[in-house]
PDB file of C-alpha atoms and ligand atoms in Angstrom:
ATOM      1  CA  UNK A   1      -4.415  -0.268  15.485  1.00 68.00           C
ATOM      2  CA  UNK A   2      -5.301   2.932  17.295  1.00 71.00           C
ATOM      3  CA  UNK A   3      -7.856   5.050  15.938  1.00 65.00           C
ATOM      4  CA  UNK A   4      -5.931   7.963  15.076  1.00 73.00           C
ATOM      5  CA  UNK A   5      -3.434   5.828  13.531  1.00 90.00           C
ATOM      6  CA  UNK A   6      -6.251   4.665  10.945  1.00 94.00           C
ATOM      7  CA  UNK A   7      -7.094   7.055   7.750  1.00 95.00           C
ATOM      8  CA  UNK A   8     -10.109   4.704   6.911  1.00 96.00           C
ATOM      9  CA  UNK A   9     -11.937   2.037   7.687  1.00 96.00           C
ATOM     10  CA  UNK A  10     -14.608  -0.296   6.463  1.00 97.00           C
ATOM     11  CA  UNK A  11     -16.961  -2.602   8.812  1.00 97.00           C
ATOM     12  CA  UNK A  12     -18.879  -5.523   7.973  1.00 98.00           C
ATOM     13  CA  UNK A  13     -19.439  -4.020   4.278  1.00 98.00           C
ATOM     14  CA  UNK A  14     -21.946  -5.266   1.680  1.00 98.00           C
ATOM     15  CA  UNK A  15     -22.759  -3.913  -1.534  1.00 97.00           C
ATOM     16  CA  UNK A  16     -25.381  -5.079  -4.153  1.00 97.00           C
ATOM     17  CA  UNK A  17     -26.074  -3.634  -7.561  1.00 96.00           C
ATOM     18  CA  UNK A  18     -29.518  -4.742  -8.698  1.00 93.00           C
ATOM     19  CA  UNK A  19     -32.490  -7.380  -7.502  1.00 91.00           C
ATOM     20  CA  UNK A  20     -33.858 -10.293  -7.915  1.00 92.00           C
ATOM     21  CA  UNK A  21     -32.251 -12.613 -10.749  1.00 92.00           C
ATOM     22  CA  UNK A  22     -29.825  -9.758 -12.066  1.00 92.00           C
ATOM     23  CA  UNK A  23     -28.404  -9.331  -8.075  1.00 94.00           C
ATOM     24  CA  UNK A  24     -24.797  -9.125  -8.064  1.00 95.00           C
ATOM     25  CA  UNK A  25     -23.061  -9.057  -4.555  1.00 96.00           C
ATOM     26  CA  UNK A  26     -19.815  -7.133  -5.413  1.00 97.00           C
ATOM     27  CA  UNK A  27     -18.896  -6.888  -1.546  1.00 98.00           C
ATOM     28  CA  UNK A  28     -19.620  -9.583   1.057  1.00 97.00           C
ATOM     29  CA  UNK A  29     -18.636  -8.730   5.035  1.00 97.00           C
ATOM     30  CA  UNK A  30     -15.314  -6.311   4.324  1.00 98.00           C
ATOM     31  CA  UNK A  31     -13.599  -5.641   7.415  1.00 98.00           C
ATOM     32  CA  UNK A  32     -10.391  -3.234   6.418  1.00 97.00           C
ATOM     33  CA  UNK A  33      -8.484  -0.386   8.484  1.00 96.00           C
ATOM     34  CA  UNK A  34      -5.658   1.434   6.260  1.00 96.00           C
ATOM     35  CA  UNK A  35      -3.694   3.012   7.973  1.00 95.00           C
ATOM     36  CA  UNK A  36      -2.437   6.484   8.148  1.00 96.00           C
ATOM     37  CA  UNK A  37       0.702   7.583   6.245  1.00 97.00           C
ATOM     38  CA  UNK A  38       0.752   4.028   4.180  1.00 97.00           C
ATOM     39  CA  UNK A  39       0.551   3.199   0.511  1.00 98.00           C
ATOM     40  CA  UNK A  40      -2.408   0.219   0.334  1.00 97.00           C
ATOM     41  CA  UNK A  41      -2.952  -1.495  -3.031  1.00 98.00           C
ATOM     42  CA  UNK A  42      -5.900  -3.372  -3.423  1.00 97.00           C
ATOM     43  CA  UNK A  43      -5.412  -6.589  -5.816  1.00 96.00           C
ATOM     44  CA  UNK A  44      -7.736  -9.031  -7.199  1.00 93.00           C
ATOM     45  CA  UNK A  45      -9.097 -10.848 -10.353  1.00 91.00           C
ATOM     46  CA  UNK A  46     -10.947  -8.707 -12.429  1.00 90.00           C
ATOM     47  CA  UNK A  47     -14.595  -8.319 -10.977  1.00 93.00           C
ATOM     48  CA  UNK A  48     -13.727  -9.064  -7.562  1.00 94.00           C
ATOM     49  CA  UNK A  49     -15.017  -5.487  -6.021  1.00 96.00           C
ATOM     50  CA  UNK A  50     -11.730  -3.315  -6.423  1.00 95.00           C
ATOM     51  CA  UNK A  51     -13.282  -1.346  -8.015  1.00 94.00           C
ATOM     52  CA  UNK A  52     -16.401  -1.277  -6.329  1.00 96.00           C
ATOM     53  CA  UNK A  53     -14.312  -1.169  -2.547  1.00 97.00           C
ATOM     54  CA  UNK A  54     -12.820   1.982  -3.485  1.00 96.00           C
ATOM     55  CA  UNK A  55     -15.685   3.820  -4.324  1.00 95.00           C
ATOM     56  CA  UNK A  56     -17.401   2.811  -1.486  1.00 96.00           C
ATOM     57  CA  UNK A  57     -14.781   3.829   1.251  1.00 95.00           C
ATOM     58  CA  UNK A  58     -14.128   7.118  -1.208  1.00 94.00           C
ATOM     59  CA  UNK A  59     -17.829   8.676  -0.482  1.00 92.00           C
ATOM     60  CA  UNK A  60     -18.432   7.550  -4.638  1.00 91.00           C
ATOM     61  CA  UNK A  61     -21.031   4.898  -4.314  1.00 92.00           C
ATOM     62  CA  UNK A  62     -23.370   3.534  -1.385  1.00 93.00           C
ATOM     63  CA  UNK A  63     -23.235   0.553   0.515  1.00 96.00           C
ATOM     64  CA  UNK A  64     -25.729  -1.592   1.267  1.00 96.00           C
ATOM     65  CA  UNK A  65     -24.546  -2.866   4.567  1.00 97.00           C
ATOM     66  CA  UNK A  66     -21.453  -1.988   6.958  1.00 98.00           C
ATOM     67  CA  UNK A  67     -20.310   1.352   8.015  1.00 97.00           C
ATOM     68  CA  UNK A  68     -17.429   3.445   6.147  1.00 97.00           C
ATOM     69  CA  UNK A  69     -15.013   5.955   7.930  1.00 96.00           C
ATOM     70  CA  UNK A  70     -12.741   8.734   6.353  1.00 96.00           C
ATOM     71  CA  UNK A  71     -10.541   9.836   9.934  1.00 92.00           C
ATOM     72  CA  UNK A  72     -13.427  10.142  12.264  1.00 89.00           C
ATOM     73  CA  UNK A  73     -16.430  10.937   9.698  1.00 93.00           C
ATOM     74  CA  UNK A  74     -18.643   8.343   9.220  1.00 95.00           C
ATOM     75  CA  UNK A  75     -19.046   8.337   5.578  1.00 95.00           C
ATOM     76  CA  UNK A  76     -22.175   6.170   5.134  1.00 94.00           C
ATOM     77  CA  UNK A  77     -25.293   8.138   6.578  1.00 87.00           C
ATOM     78  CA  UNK A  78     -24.045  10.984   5.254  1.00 94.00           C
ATOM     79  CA  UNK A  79     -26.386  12.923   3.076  1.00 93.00           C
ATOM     80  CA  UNK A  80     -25.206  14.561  -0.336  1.00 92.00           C
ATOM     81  CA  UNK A  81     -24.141  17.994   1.025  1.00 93.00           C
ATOM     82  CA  UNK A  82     -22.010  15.756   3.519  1.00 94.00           C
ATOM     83  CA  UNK A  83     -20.137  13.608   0.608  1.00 93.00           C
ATOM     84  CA  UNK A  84     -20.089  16.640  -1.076  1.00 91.00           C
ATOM     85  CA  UNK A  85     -17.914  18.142   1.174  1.00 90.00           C
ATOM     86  CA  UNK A  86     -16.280  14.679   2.146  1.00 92.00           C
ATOM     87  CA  UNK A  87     -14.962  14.768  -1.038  1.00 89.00           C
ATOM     88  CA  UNK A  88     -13.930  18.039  -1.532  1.00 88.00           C
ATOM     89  CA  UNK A  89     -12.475  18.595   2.030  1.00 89.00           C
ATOM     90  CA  UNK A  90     -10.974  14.839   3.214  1.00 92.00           C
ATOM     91  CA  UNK A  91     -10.226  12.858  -0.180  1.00 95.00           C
ATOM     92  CA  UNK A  92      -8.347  12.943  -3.555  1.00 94.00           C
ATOM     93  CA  UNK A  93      -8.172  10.610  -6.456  1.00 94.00           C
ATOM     94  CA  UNK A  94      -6.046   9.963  -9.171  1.00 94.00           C
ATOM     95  CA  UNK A  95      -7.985   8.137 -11.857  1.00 93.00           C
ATOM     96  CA  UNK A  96      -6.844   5.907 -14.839  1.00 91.00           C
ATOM     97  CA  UNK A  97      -7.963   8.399 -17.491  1.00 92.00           C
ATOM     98  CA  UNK A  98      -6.295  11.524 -15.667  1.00 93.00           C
ATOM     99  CA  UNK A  99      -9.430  13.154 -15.938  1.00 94.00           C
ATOM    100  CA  UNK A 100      -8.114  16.487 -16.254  1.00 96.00           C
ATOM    101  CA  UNK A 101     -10.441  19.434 -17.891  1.00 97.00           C
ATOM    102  CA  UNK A 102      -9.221  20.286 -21.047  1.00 96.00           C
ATOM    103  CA  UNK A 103      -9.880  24.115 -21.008  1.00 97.00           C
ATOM    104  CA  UNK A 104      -7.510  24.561 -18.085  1.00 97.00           C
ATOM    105  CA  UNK A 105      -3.537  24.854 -17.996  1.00 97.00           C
ATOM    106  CA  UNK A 106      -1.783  21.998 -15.786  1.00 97.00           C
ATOM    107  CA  UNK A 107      -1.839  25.393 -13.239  1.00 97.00           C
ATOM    108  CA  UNK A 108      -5.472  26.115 -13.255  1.00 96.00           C
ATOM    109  CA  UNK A 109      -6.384  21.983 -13.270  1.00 97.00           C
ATOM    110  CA  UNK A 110      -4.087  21.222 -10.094  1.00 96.00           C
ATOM    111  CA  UNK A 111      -6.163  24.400  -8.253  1.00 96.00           C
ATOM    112  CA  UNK A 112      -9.317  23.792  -9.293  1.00 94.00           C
ATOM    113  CA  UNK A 113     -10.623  21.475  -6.437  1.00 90.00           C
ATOM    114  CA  UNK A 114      -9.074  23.876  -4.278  1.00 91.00           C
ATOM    115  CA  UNK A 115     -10.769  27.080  -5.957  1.00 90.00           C
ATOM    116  CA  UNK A 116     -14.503  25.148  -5.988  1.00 88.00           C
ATOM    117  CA  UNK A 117     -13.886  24.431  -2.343  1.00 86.00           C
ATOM    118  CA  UNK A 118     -13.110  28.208  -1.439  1.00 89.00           C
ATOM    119  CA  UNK A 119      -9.688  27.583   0.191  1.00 89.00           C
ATOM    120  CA  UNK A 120      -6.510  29.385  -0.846  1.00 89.00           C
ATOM    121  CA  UNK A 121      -3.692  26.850  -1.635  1.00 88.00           C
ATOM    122  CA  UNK A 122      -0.802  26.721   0.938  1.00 91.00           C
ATOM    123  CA  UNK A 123       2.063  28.602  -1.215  1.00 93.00           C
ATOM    124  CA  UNK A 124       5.035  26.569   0.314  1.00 93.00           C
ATOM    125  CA  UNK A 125       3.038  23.213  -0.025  1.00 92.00           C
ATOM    126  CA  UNK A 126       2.123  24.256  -3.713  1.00 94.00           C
ATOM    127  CA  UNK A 127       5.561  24.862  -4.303  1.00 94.00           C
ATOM    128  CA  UNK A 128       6.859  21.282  -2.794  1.00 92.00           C
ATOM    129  CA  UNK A 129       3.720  19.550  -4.999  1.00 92.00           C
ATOM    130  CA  UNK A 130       4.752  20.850  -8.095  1.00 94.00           C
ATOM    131  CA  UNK A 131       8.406  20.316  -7.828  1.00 90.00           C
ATOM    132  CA  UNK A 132       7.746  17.072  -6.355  1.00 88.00           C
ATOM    133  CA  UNK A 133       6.071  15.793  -9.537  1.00 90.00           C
ATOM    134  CA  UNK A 134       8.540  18.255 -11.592  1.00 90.00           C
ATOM    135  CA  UNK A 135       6.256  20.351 -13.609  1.00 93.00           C
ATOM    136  CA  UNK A 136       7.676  24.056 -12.877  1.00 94.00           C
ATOM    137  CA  UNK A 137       8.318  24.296 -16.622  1.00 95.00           C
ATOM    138  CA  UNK A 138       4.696  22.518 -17.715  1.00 96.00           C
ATOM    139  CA  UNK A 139       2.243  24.778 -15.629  1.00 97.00           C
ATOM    140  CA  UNK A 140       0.901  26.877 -18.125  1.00 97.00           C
ATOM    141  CA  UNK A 141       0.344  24.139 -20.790  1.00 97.00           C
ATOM    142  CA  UNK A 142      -2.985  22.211 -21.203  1.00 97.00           C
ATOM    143  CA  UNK A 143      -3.673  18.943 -21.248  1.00 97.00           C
ATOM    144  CA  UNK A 144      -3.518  18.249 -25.231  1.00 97.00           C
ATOM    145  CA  UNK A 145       0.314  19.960 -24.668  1.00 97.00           C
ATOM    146  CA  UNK A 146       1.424  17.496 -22.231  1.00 97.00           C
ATOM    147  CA  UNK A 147       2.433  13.163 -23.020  1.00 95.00           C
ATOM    148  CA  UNK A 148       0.173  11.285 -20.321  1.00 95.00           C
ATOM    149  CA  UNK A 149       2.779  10.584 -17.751  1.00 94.00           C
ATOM    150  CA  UNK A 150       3.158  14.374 -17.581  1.00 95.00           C
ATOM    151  CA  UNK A 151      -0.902  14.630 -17.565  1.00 96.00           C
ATOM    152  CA  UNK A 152      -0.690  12.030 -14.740  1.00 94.00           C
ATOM    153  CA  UNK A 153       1.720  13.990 -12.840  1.00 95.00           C
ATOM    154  CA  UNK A 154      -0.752  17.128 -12.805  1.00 96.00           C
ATOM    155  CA  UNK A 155      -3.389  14.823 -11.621  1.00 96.00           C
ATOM    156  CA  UNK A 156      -1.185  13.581  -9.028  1.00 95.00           C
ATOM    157  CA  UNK A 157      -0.361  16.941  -8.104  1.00 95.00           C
ATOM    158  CA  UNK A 158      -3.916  18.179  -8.096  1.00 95.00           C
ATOM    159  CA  UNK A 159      -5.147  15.030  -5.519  1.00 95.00           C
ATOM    160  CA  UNK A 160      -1.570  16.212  -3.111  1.00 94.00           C
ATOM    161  CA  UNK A 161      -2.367  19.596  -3.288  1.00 94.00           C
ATOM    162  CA  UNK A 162      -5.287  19.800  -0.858  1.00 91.00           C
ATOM    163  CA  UNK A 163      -3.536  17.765   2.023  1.00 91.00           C
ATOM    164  CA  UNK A 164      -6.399  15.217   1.751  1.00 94.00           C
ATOM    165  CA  UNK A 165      -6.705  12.246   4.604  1.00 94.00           C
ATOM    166  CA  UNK A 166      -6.792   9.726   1.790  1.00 97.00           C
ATOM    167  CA  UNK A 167      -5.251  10.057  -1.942  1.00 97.00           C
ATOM    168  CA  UNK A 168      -7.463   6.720  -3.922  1.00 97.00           C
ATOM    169  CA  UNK A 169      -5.949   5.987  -6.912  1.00 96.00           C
ATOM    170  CA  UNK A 170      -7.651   3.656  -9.501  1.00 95.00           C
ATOM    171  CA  UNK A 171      -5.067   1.911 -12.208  1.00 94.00           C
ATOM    172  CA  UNK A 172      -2.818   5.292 -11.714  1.00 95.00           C
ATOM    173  CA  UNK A 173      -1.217   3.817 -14.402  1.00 94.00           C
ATOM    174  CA  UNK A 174      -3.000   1.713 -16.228  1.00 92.00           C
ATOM    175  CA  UNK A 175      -2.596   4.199 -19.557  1.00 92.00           C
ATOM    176  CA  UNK A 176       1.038   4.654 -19.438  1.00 92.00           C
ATOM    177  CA  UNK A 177       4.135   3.159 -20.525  1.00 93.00           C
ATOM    178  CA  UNK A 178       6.453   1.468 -17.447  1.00 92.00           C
ATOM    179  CA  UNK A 179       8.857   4.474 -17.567  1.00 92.00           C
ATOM    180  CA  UNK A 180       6.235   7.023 -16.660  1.00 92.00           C
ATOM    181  CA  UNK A 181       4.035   4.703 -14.791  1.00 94.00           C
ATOM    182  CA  UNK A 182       7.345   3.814 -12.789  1.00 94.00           C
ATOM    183  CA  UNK A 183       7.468   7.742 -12.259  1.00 92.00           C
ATOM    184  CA  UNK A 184       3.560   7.884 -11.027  1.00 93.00           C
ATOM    185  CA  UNK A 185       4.635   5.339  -8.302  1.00 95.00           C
ATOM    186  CA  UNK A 186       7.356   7.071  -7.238  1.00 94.00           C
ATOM    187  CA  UNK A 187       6.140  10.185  -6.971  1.00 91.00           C
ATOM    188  CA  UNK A 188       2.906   8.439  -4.667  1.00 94.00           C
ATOM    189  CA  UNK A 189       5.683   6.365  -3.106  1.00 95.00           C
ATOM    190  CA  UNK A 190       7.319   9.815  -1.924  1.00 93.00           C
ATOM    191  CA  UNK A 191       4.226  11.558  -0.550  1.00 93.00           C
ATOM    192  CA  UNK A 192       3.745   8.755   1.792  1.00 95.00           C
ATOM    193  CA  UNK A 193       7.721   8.324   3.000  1.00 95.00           C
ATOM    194  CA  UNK A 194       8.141  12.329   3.087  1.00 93.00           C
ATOM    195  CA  UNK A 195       5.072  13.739   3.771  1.00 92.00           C
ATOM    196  CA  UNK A 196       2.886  11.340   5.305  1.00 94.00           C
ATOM    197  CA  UNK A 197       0.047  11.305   2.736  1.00 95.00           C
ATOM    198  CA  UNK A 198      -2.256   8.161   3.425  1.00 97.00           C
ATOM    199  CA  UNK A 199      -2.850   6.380  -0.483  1.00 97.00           C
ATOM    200  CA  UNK A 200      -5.009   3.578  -1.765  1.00 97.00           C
ATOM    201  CA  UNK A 201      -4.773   2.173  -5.148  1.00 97.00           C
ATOM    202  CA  UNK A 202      -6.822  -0.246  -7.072  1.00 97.00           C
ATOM    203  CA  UNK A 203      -4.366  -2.027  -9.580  1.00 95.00           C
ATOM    204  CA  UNK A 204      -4.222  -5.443 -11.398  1.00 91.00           C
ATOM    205  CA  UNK A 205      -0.023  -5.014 -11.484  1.00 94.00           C
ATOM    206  CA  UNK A 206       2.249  -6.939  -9.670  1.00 96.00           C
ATOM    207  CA  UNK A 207       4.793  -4.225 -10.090  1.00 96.00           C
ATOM    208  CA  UNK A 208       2.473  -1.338  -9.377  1.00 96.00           C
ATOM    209  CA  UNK A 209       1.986  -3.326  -5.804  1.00 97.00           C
ATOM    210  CA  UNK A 210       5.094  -3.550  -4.945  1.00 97.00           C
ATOM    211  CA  UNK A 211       5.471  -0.042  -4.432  1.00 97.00           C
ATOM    212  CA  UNK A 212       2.928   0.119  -1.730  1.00 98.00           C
ATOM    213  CA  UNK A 213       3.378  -1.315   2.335  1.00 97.00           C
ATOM    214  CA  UNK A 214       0.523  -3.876   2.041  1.00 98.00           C
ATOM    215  CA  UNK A 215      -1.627  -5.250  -0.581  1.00 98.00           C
ATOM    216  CA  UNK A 216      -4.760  -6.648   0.308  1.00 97.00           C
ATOM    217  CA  UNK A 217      -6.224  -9.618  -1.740  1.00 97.00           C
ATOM    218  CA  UNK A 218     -10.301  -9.323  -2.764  1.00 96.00           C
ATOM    219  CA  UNK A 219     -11.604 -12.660  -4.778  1.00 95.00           C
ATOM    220  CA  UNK A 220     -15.377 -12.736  -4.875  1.00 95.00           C
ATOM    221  CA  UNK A 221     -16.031  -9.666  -2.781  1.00 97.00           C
ATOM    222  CA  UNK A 222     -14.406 -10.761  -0.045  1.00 97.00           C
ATOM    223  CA  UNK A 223     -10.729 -10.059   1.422  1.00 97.00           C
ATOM    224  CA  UNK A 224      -8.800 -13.358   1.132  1.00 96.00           C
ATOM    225  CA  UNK A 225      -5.184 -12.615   1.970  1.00 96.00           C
ATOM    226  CA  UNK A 226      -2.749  -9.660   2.521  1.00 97.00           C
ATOM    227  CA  UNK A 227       0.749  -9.089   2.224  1.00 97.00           C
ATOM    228  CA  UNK A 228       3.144  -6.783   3.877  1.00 97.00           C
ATOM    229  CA  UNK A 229       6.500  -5.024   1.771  1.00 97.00           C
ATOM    230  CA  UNK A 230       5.369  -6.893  -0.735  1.00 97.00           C
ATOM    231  CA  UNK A 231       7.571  -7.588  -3.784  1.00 97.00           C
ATOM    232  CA  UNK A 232       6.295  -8.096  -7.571  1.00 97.00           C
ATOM    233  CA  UNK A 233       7.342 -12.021  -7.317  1.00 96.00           C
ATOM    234  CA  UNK A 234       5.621 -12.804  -4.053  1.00 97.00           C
ATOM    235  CA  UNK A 235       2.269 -10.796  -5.445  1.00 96.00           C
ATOM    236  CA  UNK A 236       2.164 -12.439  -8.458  1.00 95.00           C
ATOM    237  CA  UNK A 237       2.684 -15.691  -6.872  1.00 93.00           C
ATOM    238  CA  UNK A 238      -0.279 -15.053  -4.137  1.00 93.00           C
ATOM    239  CA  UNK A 239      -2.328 -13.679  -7.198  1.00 91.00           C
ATOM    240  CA  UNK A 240      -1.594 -17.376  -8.669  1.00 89.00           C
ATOM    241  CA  UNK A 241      -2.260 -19.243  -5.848  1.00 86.00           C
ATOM    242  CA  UNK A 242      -5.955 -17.401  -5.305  1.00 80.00           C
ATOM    243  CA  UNK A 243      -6.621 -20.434  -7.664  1.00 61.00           C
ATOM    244  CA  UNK A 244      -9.292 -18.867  -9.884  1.00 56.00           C
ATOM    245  CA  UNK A 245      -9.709 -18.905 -13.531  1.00 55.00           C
ATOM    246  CA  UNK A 246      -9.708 -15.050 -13.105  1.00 50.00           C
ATOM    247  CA  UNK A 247      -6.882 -14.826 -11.648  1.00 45.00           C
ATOM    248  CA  UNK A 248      -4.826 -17.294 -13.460  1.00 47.00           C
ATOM    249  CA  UNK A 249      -5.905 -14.956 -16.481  1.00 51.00           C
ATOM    250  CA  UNK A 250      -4.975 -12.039 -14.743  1.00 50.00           C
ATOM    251  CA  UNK A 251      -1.559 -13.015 -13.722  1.00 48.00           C
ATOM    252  CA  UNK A 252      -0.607 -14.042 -16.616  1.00 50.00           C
ATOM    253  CA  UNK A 253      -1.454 -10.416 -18.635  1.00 48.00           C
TER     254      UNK A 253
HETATM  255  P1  LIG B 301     -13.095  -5.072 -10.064  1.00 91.65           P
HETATM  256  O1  LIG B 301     -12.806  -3.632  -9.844  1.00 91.65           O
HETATM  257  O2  LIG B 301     -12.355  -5.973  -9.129  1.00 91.65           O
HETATM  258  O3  LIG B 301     -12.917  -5.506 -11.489  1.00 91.65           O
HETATM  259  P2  LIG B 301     -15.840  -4.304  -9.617  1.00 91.65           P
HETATM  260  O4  LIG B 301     -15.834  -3.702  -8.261  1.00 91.65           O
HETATM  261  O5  LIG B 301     -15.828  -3.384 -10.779  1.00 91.65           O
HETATM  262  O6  LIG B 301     -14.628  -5.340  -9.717  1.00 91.65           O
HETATM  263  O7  LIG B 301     -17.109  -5.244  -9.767  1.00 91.65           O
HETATM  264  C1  LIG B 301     -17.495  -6.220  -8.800  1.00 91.65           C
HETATM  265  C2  LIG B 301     -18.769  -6.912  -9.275  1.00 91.65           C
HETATM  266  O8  LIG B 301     -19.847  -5.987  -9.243  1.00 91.65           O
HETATM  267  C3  LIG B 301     -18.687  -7.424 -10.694  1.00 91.65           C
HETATM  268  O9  LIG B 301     -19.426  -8.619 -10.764  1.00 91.65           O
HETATM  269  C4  LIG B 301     -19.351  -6.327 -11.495  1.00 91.65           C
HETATM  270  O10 LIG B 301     -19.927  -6.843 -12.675  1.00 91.65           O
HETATM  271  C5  LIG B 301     -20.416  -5.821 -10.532  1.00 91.65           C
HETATM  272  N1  LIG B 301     -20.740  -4.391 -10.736  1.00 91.65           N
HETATM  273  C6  LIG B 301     -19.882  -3.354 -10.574  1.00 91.65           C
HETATM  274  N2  LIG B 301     -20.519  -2.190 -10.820  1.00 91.65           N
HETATM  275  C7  LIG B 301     -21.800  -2.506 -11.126  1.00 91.65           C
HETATM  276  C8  LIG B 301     -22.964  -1.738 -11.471  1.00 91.65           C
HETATM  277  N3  LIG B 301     -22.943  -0.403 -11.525  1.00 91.65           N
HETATM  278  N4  LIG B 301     -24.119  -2.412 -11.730  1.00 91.65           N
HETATM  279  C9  LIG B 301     -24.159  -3.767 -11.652  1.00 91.65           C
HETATM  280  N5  LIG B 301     -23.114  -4.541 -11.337  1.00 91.65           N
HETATM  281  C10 LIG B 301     -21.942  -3.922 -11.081  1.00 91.65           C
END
């Protein structure tokens, strides 16, 4: 792949949480390069470093060993000004929980990275997020006012909003019913196709996956397979044939 065509990439990556007896190796040698403008899932048995992959390419946690890039910033060596910034400037996330503040209309939560950074949003780009993700008529309620797909949507709307080089998206929609989560996928499925927006989601559902262009396959902190246009059948059969007891469990949720 040529470099500009990759959004981010991960080299020879390691992460451990703890020492001694209690050391868990969540990561073991990831090599990855997602590229640019394409919807990623990442897909494994529960505990196989999702989780922890995302964060680590996302600027959230450290690695241990193995280099991290966001477009052409190295992410690891940076110090905490510099993933400050990495995340404000370069990355959005839509998280499981929609993790939207309370206090603030759907308005004021989908500007607020925006505001804390200092920039002004683009108008014409605000405009195409929020009718994108349809919430003209929703922008001045708060999050209590709004059913979680529509709380999703403003999260969604608040990762798009900033034009980041990577949108990561953890269980997008893990808390919603298939209707609205079906909407959620859509709506990420659209910013890629129409506007080019680079995504990478974390998710345990067959379905989910086959919205993005690849899924990559972790088992044991380690990428064992990938798939291209994938379709629910084919994941859930690959998920199968990873042959743990993990997975069998998984697949069959
Ligand atoms: P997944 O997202 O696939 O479920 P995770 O990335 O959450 O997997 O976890 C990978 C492994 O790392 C698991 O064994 C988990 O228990 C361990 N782990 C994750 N976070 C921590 C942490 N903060 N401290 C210790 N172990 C952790």
């Amino acid at each position: 792949m040529d470099a500009t065509e990759v959004a981010a990439r991960a080299t020879d990556l390691y992460k451990t949480y703890g020492s001694g007896e209690a050391q868990v190796i969540a990561l073991r040698g990831v090599n990855v390069e997602l590229q640019r403008s394409h919807f990623t899932a990442i897909m494994g048995p529960s505990g196989s470093g999702k989780s922890t992959l995302m964060h680590c390419l996302a600027g959230l946690d450290s690695v241990s060993r193995g280099q991290v890039y966001i477009g052409d910033t190295q992410v690891t060596g940076l110090g905490d000004a510099g993933l400050t910034k990495l995340r404000r400037d370069k990355v959005g996330f839509v998280f499981q929980q929609f993790n939207l503040l309370p206090t603030l209309t759907a308005a004021e939560n989908i500007l607020l990275p925006l505001s804390i950074a200092g920039r002004k949003p683009d108008r014409q780009w605000y405009d195409t997020v929020i009718d994108t993700v349809n919430l003209r008529d929703r922008l001045d309620h708060r999050p209590a006012q709004l059913s979680g797909g529509q709380q999703q949507r403003v999260a969604c709307a608040r990762a798009l909003v900033g034009r980041p080089e990577v949108v990561f998206a953890d269980e997008p929609t893990g808390n919603l019913d298939s209707r609205s989560g079906a909407e959620i996928l859509s709506f990420l499925r659209a910013s890629v196709r129409d506007y080019g927006q680079t995504i990478v989601m974390v998710t345990h559902d067959p379905n989910a996956a086959s919205y993005a262009d690849r899924v990559i396959f972790l088992t044991d902190g380690q990428i064992v397979d990938e798939m291209r246009d994938p379709t629910a059948e084919a994941v859930l059969d690959r998920l199968k044939s990873l042959d743990t007891p993990a997975a069998a469990t998984q697949s069959e949720r």
